[in-house]
PDB file of C-alpha atoms in Angstrom:
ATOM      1  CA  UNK C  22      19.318  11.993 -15.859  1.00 68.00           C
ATOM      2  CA  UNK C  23      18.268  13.058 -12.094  1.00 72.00           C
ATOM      3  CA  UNK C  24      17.691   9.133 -11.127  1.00 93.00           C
ATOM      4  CA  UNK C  25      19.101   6.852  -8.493  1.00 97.00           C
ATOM      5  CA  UNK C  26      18.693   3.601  -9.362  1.00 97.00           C
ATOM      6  CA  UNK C  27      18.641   1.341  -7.087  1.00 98.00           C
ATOM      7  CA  UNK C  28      18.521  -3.027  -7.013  1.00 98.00           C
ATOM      8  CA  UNK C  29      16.637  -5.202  -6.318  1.00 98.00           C
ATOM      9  CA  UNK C  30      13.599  -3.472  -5.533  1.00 96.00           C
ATOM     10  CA  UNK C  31      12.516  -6.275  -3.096  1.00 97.00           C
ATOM     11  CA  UNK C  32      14.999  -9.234  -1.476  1.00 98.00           C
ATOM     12  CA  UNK C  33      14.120 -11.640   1.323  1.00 97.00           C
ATOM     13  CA  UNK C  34      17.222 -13.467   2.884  1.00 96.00           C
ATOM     14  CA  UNK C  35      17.850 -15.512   5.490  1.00 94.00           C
ATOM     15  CA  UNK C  36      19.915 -15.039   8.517  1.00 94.00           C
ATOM     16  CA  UNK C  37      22.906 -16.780   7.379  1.00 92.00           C
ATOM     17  CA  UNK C  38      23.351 -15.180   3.468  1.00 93.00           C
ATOM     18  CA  UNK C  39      24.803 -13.197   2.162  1.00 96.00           C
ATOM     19  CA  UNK C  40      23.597 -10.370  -0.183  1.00 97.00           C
ATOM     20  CA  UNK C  41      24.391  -6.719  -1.619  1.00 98.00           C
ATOM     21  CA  UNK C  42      22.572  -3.785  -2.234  1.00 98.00           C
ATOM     22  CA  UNK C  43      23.372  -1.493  -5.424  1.00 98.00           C
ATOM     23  CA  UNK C  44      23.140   2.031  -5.735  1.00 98.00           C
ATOM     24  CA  UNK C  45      24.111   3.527  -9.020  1.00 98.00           C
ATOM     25  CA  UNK C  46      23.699   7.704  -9.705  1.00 97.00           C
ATOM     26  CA  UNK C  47      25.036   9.267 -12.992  1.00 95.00           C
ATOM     27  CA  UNK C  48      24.006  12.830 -11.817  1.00 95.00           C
ATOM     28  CA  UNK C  49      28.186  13.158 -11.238  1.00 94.00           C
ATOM     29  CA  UNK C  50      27.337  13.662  -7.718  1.00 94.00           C
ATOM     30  CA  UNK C  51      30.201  12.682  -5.380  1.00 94.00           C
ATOM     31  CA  UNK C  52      28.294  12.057  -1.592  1.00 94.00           C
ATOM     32  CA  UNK C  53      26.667   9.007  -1.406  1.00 95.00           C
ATOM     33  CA  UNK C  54      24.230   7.837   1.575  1.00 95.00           C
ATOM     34  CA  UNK C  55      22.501   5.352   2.868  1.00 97.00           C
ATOM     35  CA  UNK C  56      19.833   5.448   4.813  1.00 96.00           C
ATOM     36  CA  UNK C  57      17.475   2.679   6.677  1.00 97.00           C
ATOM     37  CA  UNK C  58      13.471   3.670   7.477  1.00 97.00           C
ATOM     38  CA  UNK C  59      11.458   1.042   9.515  1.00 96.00           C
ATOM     39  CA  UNK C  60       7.597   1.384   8.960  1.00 93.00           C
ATOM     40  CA  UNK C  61       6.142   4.648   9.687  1.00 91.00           C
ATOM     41  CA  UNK C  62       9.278   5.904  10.957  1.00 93.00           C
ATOM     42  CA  UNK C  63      11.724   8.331   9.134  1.00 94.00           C
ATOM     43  CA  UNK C  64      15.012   7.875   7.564  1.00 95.00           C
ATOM     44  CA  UNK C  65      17.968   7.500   9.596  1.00 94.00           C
ATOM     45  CA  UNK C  66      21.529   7.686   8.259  1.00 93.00           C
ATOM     46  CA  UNK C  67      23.503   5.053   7.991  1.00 95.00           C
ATOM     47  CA  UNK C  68      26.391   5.791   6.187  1.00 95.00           C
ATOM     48  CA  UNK C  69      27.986   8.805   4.108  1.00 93.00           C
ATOM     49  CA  UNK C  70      30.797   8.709   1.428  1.00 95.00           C
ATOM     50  CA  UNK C  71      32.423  11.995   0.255  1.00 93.00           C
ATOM     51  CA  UNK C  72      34.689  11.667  -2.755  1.00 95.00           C
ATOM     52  CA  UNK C  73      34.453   8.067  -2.655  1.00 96.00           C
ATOM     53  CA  UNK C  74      35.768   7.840   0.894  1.00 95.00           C
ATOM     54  CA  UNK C  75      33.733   6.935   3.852  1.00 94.00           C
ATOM     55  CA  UNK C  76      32.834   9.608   5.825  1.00 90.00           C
ATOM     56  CA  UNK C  77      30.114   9.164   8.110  1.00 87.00           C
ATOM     57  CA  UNK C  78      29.641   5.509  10.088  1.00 89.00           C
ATOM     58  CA  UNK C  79      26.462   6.046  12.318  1.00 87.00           C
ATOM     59  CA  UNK C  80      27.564   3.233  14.606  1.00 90.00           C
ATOM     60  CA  UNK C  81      26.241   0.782  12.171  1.00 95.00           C
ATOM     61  CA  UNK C  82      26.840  -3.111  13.447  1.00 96.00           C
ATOM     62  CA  UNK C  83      29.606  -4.984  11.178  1.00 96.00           C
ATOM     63  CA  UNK C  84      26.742  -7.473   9.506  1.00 97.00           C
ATOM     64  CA  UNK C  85      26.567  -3.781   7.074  1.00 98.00           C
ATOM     65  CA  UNK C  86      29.376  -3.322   5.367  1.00 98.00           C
ATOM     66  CA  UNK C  87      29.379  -0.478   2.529  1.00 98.00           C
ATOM     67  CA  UNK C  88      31.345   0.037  -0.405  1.00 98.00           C
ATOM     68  CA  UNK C  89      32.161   2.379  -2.614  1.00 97.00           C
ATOM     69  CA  UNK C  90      33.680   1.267  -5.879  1.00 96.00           C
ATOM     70  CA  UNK C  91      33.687   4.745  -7.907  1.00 95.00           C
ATOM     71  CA  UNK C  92      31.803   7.618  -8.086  1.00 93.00           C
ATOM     72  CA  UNK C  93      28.755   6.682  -9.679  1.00 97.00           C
ATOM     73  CA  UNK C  94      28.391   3.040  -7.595  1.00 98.00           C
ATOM     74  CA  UNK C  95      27.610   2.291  -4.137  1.00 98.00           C
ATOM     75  CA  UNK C  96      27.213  -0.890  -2.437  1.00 98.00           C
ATOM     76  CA  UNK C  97      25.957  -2.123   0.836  1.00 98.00           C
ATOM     77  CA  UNK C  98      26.693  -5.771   1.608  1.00 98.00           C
ATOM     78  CA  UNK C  99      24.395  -7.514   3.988  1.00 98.00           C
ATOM     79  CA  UNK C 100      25.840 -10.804   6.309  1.00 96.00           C
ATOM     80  CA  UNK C 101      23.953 -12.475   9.077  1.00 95.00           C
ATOM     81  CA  UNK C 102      21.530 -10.280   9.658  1.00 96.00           C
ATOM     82  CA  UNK C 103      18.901 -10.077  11.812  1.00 96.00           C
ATOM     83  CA  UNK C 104      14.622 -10.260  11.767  1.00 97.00           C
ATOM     84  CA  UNK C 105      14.856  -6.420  13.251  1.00 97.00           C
ATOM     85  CA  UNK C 106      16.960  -5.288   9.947  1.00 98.00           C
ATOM     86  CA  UNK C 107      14.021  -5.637   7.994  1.00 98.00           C
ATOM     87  CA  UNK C 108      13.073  -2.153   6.801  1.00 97.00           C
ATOM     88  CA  UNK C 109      13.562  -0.204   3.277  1.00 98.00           C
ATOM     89  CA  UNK C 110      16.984   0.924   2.639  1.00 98.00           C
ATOM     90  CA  UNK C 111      17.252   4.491   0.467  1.00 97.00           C
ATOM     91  CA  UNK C 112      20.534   5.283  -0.964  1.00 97.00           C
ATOM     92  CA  UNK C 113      20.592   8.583  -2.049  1.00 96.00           C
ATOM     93  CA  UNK C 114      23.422  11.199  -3.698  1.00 95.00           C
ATOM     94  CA  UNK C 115      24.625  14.902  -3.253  1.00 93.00           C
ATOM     95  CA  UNK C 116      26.677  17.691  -4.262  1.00 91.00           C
ATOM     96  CA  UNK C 117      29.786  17.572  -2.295  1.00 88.00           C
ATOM     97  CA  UNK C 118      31.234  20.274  -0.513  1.00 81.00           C
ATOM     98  CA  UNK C 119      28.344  22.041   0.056  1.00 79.00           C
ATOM     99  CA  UNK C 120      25.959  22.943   2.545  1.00 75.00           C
ATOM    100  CA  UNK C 121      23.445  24.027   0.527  1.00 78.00           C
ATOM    101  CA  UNK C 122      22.343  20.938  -1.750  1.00 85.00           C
ATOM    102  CA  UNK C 123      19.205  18.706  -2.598  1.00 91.00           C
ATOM    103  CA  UNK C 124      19.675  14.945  -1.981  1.00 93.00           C
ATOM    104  CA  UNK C 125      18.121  12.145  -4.325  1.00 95.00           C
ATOM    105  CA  UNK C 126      16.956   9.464  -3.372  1.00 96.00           C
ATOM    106  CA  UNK C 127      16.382   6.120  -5.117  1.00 97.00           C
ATOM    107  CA  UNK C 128      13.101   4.007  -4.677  1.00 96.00           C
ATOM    108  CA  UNK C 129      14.718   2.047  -2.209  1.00 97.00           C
ATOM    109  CA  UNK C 130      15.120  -1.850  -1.363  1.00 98.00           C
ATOM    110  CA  UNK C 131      12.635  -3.273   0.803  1.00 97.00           C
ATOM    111  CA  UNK C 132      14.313  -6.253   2.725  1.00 98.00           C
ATOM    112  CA  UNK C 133      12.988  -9.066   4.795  1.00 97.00           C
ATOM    113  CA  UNK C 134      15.296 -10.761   7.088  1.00 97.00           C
ATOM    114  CA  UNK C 135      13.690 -14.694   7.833  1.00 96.00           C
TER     115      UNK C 135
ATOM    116  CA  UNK U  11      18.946  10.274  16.296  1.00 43.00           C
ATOM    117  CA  UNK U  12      16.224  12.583  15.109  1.00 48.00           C
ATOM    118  CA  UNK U  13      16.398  16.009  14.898  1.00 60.00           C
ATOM    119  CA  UNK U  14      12.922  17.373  13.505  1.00 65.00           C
ATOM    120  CA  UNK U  15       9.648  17.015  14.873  1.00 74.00           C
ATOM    121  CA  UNK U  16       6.708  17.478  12.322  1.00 76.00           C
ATOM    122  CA  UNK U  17       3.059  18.179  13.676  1.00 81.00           C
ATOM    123  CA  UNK U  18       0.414  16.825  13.491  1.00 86.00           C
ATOM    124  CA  UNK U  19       1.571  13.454  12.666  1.00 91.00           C
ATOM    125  CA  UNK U  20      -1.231  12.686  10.500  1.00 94.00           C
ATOM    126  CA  UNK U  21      -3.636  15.191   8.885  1.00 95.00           C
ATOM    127  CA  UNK U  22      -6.588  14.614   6.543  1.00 96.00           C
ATOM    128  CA  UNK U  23      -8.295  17.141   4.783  1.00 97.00           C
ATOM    129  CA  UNK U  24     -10.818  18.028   1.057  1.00 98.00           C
ATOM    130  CA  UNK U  25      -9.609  18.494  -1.801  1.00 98.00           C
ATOM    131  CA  UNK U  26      -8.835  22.504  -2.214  1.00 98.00           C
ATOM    132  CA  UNK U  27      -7.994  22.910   1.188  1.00 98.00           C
ATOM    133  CA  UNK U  28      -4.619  24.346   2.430  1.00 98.00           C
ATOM    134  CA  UNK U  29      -2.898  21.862   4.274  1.00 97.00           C
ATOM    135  CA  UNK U  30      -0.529  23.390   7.197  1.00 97.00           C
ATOM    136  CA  UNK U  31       2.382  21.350   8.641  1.00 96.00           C
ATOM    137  CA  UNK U  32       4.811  22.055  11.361  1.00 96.00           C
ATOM    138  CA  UNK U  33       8.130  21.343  12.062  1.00 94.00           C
ATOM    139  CA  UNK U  34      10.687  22.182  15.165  1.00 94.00           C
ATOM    140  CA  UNK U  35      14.545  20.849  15.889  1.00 92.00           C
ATOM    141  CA  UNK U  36      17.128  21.256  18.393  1.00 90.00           C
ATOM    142  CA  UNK U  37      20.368  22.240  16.863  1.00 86.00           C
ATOM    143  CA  UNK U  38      21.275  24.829  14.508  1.00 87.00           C
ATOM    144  CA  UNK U  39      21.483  24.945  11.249  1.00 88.00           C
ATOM    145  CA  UNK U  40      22.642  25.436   7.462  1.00 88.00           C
ATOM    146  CA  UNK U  41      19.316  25.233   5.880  1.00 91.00           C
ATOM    147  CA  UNK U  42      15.989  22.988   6.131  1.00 93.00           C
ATOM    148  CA  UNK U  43      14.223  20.941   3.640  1.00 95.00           C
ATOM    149  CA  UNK U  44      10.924  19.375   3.088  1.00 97.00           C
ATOM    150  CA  UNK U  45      10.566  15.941   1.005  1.00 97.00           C
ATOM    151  CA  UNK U  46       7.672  13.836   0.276  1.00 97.00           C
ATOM    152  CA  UNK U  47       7.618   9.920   0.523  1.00 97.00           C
ATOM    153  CA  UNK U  48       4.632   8.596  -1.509  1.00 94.00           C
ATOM    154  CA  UNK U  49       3.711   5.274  -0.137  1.00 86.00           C
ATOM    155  CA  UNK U  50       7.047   4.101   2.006  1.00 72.00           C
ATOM    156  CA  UNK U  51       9.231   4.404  -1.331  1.00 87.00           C
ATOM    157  CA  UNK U  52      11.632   7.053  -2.352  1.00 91.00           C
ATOM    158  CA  UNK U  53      11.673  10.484  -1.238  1.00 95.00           C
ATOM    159  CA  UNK U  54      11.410  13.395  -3.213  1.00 96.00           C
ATOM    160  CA  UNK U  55      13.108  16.650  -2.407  1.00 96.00           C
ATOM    161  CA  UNK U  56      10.359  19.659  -2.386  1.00 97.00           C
ATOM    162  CA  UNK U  57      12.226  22.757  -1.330  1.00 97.00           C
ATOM    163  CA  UNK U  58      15.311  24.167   0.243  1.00 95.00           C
ATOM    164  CA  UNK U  59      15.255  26.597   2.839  1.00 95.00           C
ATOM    165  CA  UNK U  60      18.617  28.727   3.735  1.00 93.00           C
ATOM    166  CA  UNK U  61      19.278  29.394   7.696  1.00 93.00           C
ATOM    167  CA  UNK U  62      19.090  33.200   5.984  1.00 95.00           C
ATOM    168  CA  UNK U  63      16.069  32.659   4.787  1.00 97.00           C
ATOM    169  CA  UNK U  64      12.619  33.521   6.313  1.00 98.00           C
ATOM    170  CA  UNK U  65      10.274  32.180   3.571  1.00 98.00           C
ATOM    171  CA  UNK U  66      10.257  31.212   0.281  1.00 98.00           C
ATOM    172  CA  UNK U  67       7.766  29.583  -2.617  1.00 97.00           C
ATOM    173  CA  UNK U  68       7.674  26.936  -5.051  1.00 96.00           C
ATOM    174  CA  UNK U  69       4.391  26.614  -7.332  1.00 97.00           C
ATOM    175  CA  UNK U  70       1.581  25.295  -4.435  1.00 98.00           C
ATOM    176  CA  UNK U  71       3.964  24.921  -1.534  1.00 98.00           C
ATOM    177  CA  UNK U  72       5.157  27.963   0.669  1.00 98.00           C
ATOM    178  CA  UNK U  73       7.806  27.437   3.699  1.00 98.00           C
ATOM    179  CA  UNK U  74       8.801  29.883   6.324  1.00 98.00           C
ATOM    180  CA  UNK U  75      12.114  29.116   8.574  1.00 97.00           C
ATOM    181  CA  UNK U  76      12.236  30.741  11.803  1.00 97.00           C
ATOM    182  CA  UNK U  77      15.679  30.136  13.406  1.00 95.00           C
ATOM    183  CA  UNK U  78      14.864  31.585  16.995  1.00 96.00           C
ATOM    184  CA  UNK U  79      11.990  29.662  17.456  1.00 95.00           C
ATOM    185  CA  UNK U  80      13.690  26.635  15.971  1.00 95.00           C
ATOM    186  CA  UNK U  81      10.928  26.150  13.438  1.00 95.00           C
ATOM    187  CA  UNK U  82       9.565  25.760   9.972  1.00 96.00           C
ATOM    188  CA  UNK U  83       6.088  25.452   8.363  1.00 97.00           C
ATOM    189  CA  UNK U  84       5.063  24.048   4.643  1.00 98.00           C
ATOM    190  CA  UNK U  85       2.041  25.123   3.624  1.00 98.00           C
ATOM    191  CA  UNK U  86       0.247  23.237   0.153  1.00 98.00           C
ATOM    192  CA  UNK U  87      -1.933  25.336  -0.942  1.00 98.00           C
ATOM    193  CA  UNK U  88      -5.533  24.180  -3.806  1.00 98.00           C
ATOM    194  CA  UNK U  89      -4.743  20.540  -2.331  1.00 98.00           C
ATOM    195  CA  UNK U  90      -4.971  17.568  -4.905  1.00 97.00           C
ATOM    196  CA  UNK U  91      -5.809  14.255  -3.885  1.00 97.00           C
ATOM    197  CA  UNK U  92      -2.472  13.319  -5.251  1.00 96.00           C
ATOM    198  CA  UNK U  93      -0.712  15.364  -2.981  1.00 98.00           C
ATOM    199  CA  UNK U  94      -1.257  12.326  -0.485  1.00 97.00           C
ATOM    200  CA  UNK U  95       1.697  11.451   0.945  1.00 97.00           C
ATOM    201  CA  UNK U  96       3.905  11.736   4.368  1.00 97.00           C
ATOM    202  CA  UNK U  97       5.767  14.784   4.346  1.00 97.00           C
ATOM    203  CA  UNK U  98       9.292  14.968   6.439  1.00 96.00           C
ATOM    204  CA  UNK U  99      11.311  17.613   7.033  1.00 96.00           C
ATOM    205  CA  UNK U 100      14.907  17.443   7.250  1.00 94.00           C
ATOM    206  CA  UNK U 101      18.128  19.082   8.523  1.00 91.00           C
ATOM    207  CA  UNK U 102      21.733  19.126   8.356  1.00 83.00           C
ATOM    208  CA  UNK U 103      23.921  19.052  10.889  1.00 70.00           C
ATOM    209  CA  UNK U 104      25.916  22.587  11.149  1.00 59.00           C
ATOM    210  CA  UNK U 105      29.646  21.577  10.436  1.00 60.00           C
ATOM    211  CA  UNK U 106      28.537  18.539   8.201  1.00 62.00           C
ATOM    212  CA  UNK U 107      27.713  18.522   4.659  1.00 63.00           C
ATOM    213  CA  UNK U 108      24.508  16.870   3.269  1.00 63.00           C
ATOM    214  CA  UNK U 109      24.342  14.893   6.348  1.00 77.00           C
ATOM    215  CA  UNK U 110      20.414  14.600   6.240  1.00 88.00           C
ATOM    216  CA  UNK U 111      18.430  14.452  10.182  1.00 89.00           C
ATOM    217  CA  UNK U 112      14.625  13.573   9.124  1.00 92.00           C
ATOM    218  CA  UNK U 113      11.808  14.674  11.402  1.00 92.00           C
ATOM    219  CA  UNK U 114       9.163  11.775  12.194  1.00 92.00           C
ATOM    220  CA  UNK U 115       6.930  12.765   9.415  1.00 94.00           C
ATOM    221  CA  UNK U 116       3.526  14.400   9.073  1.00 95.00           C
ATOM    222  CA  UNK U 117       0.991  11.547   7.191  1.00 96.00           C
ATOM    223  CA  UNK U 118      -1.299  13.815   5.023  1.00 97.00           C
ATOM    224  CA  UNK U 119      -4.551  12.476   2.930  1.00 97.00           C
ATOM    225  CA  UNK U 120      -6.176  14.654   0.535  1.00 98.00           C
ATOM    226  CA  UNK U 121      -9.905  13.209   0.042  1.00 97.00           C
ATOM    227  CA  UNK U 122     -11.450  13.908  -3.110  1.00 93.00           C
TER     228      UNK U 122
END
């Protein structure tokens, strides 16, 4: 099994909910990202767990809070976002402790902010 | 931030032609990778290249790395009209693990 799975594939909230993104791997990778792409723009990293422990924080505003729950599960909980945080949001796993590894990436959830 | 800069940004070519694209960043590196984004969905990993490494092959695809000029190329060669996609190459930062930097993407369209 070399998928990330990733749900919903579409959500449209409004500025005041709140809602989570899932992110489940069972390639017994243990790095976790997420990443955010606007249209026609690339990826950019949001976050990075290693082992289960956050890693990486690429001075991400508070309204995105990620979790990690174990090593095949990653969440990203949205509150009171914005219009502009409407993009597609990849999560994707790793090898650990090494330079020298392929990430996968899941289909991605497209979200719209209202 | 970004660290890669693909050129062109957009290419369009005939099916059967070789398709050439470019890639240059700033920093150095562990090793660079292409992936392919069909559509503004997931991406899918193509090929690993090793900071060692001055070209390697994979079926259709061929990449070289050169790490004084700070660049990479991926050449698809026999293009399909499937092979329509954006192409992005991407780095790591030296010192982090798997800690992806994507380039801005080269748009390519394979006409049949």
């Amino acid at each position: 099994d070399t998928e990330v799975t990733q749900t919903p594939k579409h959500l449209v909230m409004g500025m005041t909910n709140k809602k989570s993104l899932k992110c489940e791997q069972h390639m017994g990778h243990r790095a976790m990202y997420w990443y955010k792409q606007k249209a026609k723009k690339p990826p950019e990293l949001m976050f990075v767990y290693s082992y289960e422990k956050l890693s990486i924080n690429e001075s991400v505003p508070s309204r995105f809070s990620p979790e990690c729950p174990n090593s095949s599960l990653l969440n990203l909980h949205l509150h009171a976002l914005q219009p502009e945080d409407s993009a597609l949001y990849l999560c994707a796993s790793s090898h650990a402790g090494t330079f020298h590894t392929e990430a996968f990436f899941g289909q991605g959830t497209r979200l719209t902010v209202v | 931030s970004q660290q890669g800069e693909e050129d062109p940004q957009a290419l369009s070519i005939q099916e059967g032609e070789n398709a050439t694209m470019n890639c240059s960043y700033k920093t150095s590196i562990n090793n660079l990778q292409w992936y392919r984004q069909n559509s503004g969905r997931g991406l899918v990993h193509l090929i690993l290249i090793r900071s060692n490494e001055r070209e390697k092959h994979s079926g259709r695809l061929r990449v070289t790395l050169d790490t004084s000029k700070k660049s990479s190329s991926l050449l698809i060669t026999a293009s399909r009209a499937a092979d329509t996609a954006s192409y992005f190459c991407a780095t790591d930062r030296r010192g982090s693990q798997g800690n992806l930097i994507f380039g801005k993407g080269t748009k390519l369209s394979v006409k049949p």
